[in-house]
Coordinates of C-alpha atoms and ligand atoms in Angstrom, one line a residue:
M23 CA 6.9 24.4 5.2
S24 CA 9.8 25.1 7.6
V25 CA 9.5 21.5 8.8
H26 CA 9.9 20.2 5.3
K27 CA 12.9 22.4 4.8
A28 CA 14.5 21.0 7.9
Q29 CA 13.8 17.5 6.6
A30 CA 15.3 18.3 3.2
E31 CA 18.5 19.3 5.0
R32 CA 18.4 16.2 7.1
M33 CA 17.8 13.7 4.3
D34 CA 21.2 12.4 3.4
R35 CA 22.0 11.1 -0.1
D36 CA 22.4 7.5 1.0
R37 CA 18.9 7.4 2.5
Y38 CA 17.5 9.1 -0.5
A39 CA 19.1 6.5 -2.8
E40 CA 18.0 3.7 -0.6
L41 CA 14.4 4.8 -0.5
R42 CA 14.3 5.5 -4.2
G43 CA 15.7 2.0 -4.7
I44 CA 12.9 0.4 -2.6
L45 CA 10.2 2.2 -4.6
E46 CA 11.7 1.7 -8.0
G47 CA 12.3 -2.0 -7.2
R48 CA 8.6 -2.4 -6.3
R49 CA 7.6 -0.6 -9.5
R50 CA 9.8 -2.8 -11.7
E51 CA 8.3 -5.9 -10.0
I52 CA 4.8 -4.8 -10.7
V53 CA 5.3 -3.6 -14.2
S54 CA 7.0 -6.9 -15.2
A55 CA 4.3 -9.0 -13.5
V56 CA 1.6 -7.1 -15.5
Q57 CA 3.6 -7.5 -18.7
D58 CA 4.0 -11.3 -18.1
K59 CA 0.3 -11.5 -17.5
I60 CA -0.6 -9.7 -20.7
R61 CA 1.9 -11.9 -22.6
D62 CA 0.3 -15.0 -21.1
V63 CA -3.2 -14.0 -22.2
R64 CA -1.9 -13.3 -25.7
S65 CA 0.0 -16.5 -26.2
E66 CA -3.0 -18.5 -24.7
G67 CA -5.3 -16.9 -27.3
A68 CA -2.8 -17.7 -30.1
N69 CA -2.0 -21.3 -29.1
N70 CA -5.6 -22.3 -28.4
P71 CA -7.3 -23.3 -31.6
T72 CA -10.3 -24.5 -29.7
H73 CA -10.9 -21.0 -28.4
G74 CA -14.4 -20.0 -29.3
V75 CA -15.9 -23.5 -29.1
L76 CA -15.9 -23.8 -25.3
D77 CA -19.1 -25.1 -23.8
A78 CA -21.2 -22.9 -21.5
A79 CA -19.6 -24.2 -18.2
E80 CA -16.0 -23.7 -19.6
T81 CA -17.0 -20.2 -20.8
S82 CA -18.3 -19.1 -17.4
E83 CA -15.2 -20.5 -15.7
A84 CA -13.0 -18.6 -18.2
D85 CA -15.1 -15.5 -17.5
I86 CA -14.5 -15.9 -13.7
Q87 CA -10.8 -16.4 -14.3
D88 CA -10.8 -13.2 -16.5
D89 CA -12.6 -11.3 -13.8
I90 CA -10.0 -12.4 -11.2
E91 CA -7.1 -11.5 -13.4
F92 CA -8.7 -8.2 -14.2
A93 CA -9.1 -7.5 -10.5
L94 CA -5.5 -8.4 -9.8
I95 CA -4.2 -6.2 -12.6
Q96 CA -6.4 -3.4 -11.3
M97 CA -4.9 -3.8 -7.8
K98 CA -1.5 -3.7 -9.3
A99 CA -2.4 -0.5 -11.2
E100 CA -3.5 1.1 -7.9
T101 CA -0.2 0.0 -6.2
L102 CA 1.7 1.6 -9.2
N103 CA -0.2 4.8 -8.6
K104 CA 0.8 4.7 -4.9
I105 CA 4.4 4.2 -5.9
E106 CA 4.3 7.1 -8.3
E107 CA 2.9 9.2 -5.5
A108 CA 5.6 8.0 -3.1
L109 CA 8.3 8.8 -5.6
R110 CA 6.8 12.3 -6.0
R111 CA 6.8 12.8 -2.2
L112 CA 10.4 11.5 -2.1
E113 CA 11.4 14.3 -4.6
E114 CA 9.6 16.8 -2.3
N115 CA 11.4 15.4 0.7
T116 CA 8.1 14.5 2.4
F117 CA 8.4 10.7 2.0
G118 CA 9.8 8.5 4.7
Y119 CA 8.9 10.7 7.6
C120 CA 6.4 10.0 10.3
F121 CA 3.1 11.8 9.8
E122 CA 2.8 12.2 13.6
C123 CA 6.2 13.0 15.1
G124 CA 8.2 13.9 11.9
E125 CA 11.0 11.4 12.7
E126 CA 12.5 9.3 9.9
I127 CA 10.7 6.0 9.4
S128 CA 13.3 3.3 9.5
E129 CA 14.4 1.8 6.2
R130 CA 13.5 -1.7 7.5
R131 CA 9.9 -0.6 8.1
L132 CA 9.7 1.1 4.6
R133 CA 11.1 -2.0 3.0
A134 CA 8.3 -4.1 4.5
L135 CA 5.6 -1.4 4.2
P136 CA 6.6 1.2 1.5
F137 CA 3.5 3.2 2.1
A138 CA 3.8 3.5 5.9
V139 CA 3.1 7.0 7.0
R140 CA 3.9 6.6 10.6
C141 CA 7.0 5.3 12.5
K142 CA 6.7 2.1 14.4
D143 CA 6.2 3.9 17.8
C144 CA 3.5 6.2 16.6
E145 CA 1.7 3.4 14.8
E146 CA 1.7 1.3 17.9
A147 CA 0.6 4.2 20.1
R148 CA -2.2 4.8 17.6
E149 CA -3.3 1.2 17.8
V150 CA -3.3 1.2 21.5
A151 CA -5.4 4.5 21.5
Q152 CA -7.9 3.0 19.1
Q153 CA -8.1 -0.2 21.2
R154 CA -8.8 2.0 24.2
E155 CA -11.5 4.0 22.3
R156 CA -13.2 0.8 21.4
V157 CA -13.3 -0.5 24.9
V158 CA -14.6 2.9 26.2
A159 CA -17.3 2.8 23.5
Q160 CA -18.3 -0.7 24.4
R161 CA -18.5 0.2 28.1
R162 CA -20.6 3.3 27.3
G163 CA -22.8 1.1 25.1
A164 CA -23.3 -1.4 27.9
A165 CA -24.0 1.4 30.5
S166 CA -26.6 3.0 28.3
L167 CA -28.2 -0.4 27.8
F168 CA -28.4 -0.8 31.5
M169 CA -29.9 2.6 32.0
D170 CA -32.5 1.8 29.4
M171 CA -33.5 -1.4 31.2
S172 CA -33.7 0.3 34.6
S173 CA -35.9 3.2 33.5
Ligands
LIG7 ZN1 6.4 8.8 14.8

């Protein structure tokens, strides 16, 4: 916890306000998108007197559309949960710091990727390491295949 305490002292008010603004902006966007969608569905139902006399093909098309919209709303709900979680972490002063090295993640990066848990350098290092692991695994796979063939 001493690391978090040091971070709490380091987090300046400008950065806190900036990060909070990013997260709350995202939250507002999603909430209003979901509300628009619900309003659309309602007004569609009200302005559509033929509703209920769709033929089978139209009905299944409408069902598919409903499924897609439901999936989209569900995705947005999941994103909202992540934002709530991030806001909680912001209050605890654990948001916006790299999981690996503990350095501040740049505002620019958080603006593009609000749920980033690593700084750019650590993320890149991790990708390189994963790439290397894949290559080693492939070579090992090829080597064992060769051994199998020669035995
Ligand atoms: Zn880092």
